[in-house]
mmCIF file of C-alpha atoms in Angstrom:
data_model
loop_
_atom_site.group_PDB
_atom_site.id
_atom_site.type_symbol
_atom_site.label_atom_id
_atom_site.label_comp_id
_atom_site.label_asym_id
_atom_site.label_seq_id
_atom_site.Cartn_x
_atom_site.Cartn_y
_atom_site.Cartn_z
ATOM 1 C CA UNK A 1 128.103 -90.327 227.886
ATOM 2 C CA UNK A 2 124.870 -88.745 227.752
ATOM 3 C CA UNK A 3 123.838 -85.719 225.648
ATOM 4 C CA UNK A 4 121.109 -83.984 226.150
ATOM 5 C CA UNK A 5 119.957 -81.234 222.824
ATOM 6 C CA UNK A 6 117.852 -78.188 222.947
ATOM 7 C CA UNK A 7 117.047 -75.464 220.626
ATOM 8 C CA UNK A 8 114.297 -76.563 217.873
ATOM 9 C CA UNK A 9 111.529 -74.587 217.166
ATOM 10 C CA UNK A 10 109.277 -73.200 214.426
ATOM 11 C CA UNK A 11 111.402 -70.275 212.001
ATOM 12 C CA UNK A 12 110.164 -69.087 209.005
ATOM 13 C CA UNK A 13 112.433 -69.525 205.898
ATOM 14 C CA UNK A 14 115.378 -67.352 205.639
ATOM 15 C CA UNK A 15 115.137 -67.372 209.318
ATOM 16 C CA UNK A 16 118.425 -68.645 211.643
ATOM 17 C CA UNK A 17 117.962 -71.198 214.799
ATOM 18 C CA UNK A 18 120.896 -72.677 216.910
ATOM 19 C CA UNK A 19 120.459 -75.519 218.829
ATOM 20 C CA UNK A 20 123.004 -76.714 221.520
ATOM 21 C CA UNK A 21 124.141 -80.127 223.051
ATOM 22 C CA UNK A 22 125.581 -80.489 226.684
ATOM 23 C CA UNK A 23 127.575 -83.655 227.371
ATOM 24 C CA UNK A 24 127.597 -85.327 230.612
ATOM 25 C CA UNK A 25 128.962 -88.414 232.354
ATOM 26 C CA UNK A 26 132.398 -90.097 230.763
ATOM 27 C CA UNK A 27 133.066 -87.055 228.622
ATOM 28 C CA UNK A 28 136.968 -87.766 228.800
ATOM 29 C CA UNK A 29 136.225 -90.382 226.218
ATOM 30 C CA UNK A 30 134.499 -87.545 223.675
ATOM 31 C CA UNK A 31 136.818 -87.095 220.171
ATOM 32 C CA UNK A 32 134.125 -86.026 217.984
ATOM 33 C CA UNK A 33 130.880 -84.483 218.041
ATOM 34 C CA UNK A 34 128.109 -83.546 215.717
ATOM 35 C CA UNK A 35 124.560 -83.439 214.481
ATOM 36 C CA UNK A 36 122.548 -85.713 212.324
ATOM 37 C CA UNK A 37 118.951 -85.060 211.127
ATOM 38 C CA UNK A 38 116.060 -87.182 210.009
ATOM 39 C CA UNK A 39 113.550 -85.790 207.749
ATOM 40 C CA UNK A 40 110.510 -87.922 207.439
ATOM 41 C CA UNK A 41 110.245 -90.692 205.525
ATOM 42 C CA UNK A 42 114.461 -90.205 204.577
ATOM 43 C CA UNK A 43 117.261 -91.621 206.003
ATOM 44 C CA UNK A 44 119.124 -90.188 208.850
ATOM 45 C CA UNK A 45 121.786 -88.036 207.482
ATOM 46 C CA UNK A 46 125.202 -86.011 208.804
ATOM 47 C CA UNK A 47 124.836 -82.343 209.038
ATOM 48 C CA UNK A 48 128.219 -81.346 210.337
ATOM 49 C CA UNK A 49 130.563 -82.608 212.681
ATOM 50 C CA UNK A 50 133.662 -81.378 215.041
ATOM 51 C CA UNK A 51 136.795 -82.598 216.460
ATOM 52 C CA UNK A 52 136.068 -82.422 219.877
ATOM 53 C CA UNK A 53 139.754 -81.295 220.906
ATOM 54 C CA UNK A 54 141.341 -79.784 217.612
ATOM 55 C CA UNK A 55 138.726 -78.310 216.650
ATOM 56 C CA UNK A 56 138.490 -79.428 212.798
ATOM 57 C CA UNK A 57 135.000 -78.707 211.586
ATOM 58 C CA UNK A 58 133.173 -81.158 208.246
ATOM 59 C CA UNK A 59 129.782 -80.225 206.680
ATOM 60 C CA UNK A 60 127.171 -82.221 204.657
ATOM 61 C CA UNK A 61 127.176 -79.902 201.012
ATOM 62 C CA UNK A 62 123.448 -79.314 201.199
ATOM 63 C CA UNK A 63 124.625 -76.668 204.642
ATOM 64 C CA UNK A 64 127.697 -75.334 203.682
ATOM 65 C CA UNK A 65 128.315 -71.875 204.241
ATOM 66 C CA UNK A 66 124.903 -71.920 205.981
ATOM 67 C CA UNK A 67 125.681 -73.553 208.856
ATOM 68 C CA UNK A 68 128.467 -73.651 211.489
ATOM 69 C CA UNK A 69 129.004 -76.131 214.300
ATOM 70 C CA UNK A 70 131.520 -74.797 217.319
ATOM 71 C CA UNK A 71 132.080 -76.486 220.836
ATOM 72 C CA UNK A 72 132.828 -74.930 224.627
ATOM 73 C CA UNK A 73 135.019 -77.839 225.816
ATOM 74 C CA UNK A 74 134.437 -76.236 229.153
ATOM 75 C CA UNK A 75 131.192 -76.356 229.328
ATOM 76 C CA UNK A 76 131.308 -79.845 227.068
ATOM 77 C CA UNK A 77 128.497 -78.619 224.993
ATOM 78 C CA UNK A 78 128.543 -78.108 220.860
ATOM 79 C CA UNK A 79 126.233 -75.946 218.722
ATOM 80 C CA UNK A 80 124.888 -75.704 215.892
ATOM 81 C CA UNK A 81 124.123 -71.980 214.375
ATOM 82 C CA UNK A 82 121.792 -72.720 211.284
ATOM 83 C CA UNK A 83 121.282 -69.941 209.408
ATOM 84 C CA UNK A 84 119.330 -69.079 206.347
ATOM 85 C CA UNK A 85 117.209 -71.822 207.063
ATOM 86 C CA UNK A 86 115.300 -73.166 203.900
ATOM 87 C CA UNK A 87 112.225 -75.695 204.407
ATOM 88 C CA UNK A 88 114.483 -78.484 202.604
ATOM 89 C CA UNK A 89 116.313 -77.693 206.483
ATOM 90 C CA UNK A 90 112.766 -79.623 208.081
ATOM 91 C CA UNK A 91 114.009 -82.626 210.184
ATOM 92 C CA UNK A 92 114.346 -84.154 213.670
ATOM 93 C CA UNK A 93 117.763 -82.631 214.857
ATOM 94 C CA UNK A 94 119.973 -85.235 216.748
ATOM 95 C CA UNK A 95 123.112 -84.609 218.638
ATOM 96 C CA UNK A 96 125.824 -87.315 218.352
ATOM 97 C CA UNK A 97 129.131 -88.209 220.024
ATOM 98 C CA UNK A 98 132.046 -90.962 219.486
ATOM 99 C CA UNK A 99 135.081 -91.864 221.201
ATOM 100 C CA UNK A 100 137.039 -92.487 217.982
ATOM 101 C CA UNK A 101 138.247 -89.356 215.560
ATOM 102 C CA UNK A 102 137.064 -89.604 212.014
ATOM 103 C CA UNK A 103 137.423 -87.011 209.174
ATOM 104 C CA UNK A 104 134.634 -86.177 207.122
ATOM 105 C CA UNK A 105 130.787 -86.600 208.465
ATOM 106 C CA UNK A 106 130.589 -90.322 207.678
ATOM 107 C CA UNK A 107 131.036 -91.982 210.868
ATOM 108 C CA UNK A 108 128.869 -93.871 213.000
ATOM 109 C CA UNK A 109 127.766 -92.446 216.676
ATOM 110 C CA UNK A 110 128.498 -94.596 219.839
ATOM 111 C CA UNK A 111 126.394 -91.864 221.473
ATOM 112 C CA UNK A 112 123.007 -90.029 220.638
ATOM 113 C CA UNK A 113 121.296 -87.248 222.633
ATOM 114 C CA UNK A 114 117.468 -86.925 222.056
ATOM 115 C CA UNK A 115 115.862 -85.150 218.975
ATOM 116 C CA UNK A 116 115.065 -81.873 218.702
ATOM 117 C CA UNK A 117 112.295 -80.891 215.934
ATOM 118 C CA UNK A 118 112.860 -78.403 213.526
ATOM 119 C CA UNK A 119 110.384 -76.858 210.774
ATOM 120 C CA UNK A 120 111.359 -74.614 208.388
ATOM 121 C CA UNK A 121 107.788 -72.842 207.111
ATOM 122 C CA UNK A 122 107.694 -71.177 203.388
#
């Protein structure tokens, strides 16, 4: 599986981004998606994750009710719409995948698309 992110950028704070992830090659094997980030000098950390086919949907507390992760199975690509964006929000953006179905963000990627920056100014 290989996933490819896009959608980073410079927003100002209160600002929204959404940044997208298109799966290709064994994506039959897909039952969860979701997105990390990385701020520096922290430890990579879950920002929300789906359930590639039911649908179930887990957030990280610090984005709750700011942000909201949905998938298009048909075009095997997940997004994440972040919204009120607060410069706390500042990381490397990474797009994960994993064959297994877990509840909950704590789970551990078989699969991880590129990072995509994003900077939250003041």
């Amino acid at each position: 599986v290989q996933l490819q992110a896009s959608g980073g950028g410079l927003v100002q704070a209160g600002g929204s981004l959404r940044l997208s992830c298109a799966a290709s090659g064994r994506t039959f094997e897909i039952s969860l998606m979701g997105w990390f980030r990385q701020a520096p000098g922290k430890e990579r950390e879950s920002v929300a994750t789906i359930s590639w086919r039911g649908g179930s949907t887990y957030y990280a507390d610090s984005v709750k009710g700011r942000f909201t992760i949905s998938r298009d199975n048909a075009k095997n690509t997940v997004y994440l719409q972040m919204n009120s964006l607060k410069p706390e929000d500042t990381a490397v953006y990474y797009c994960a995948a994993h064959p297994t179905y877990y509840r909950g963000t704590q789970w551990a990627p078989k699969y991880w698309g590129q990072g995509t920056q994003v900077t939250v100014s003041s």
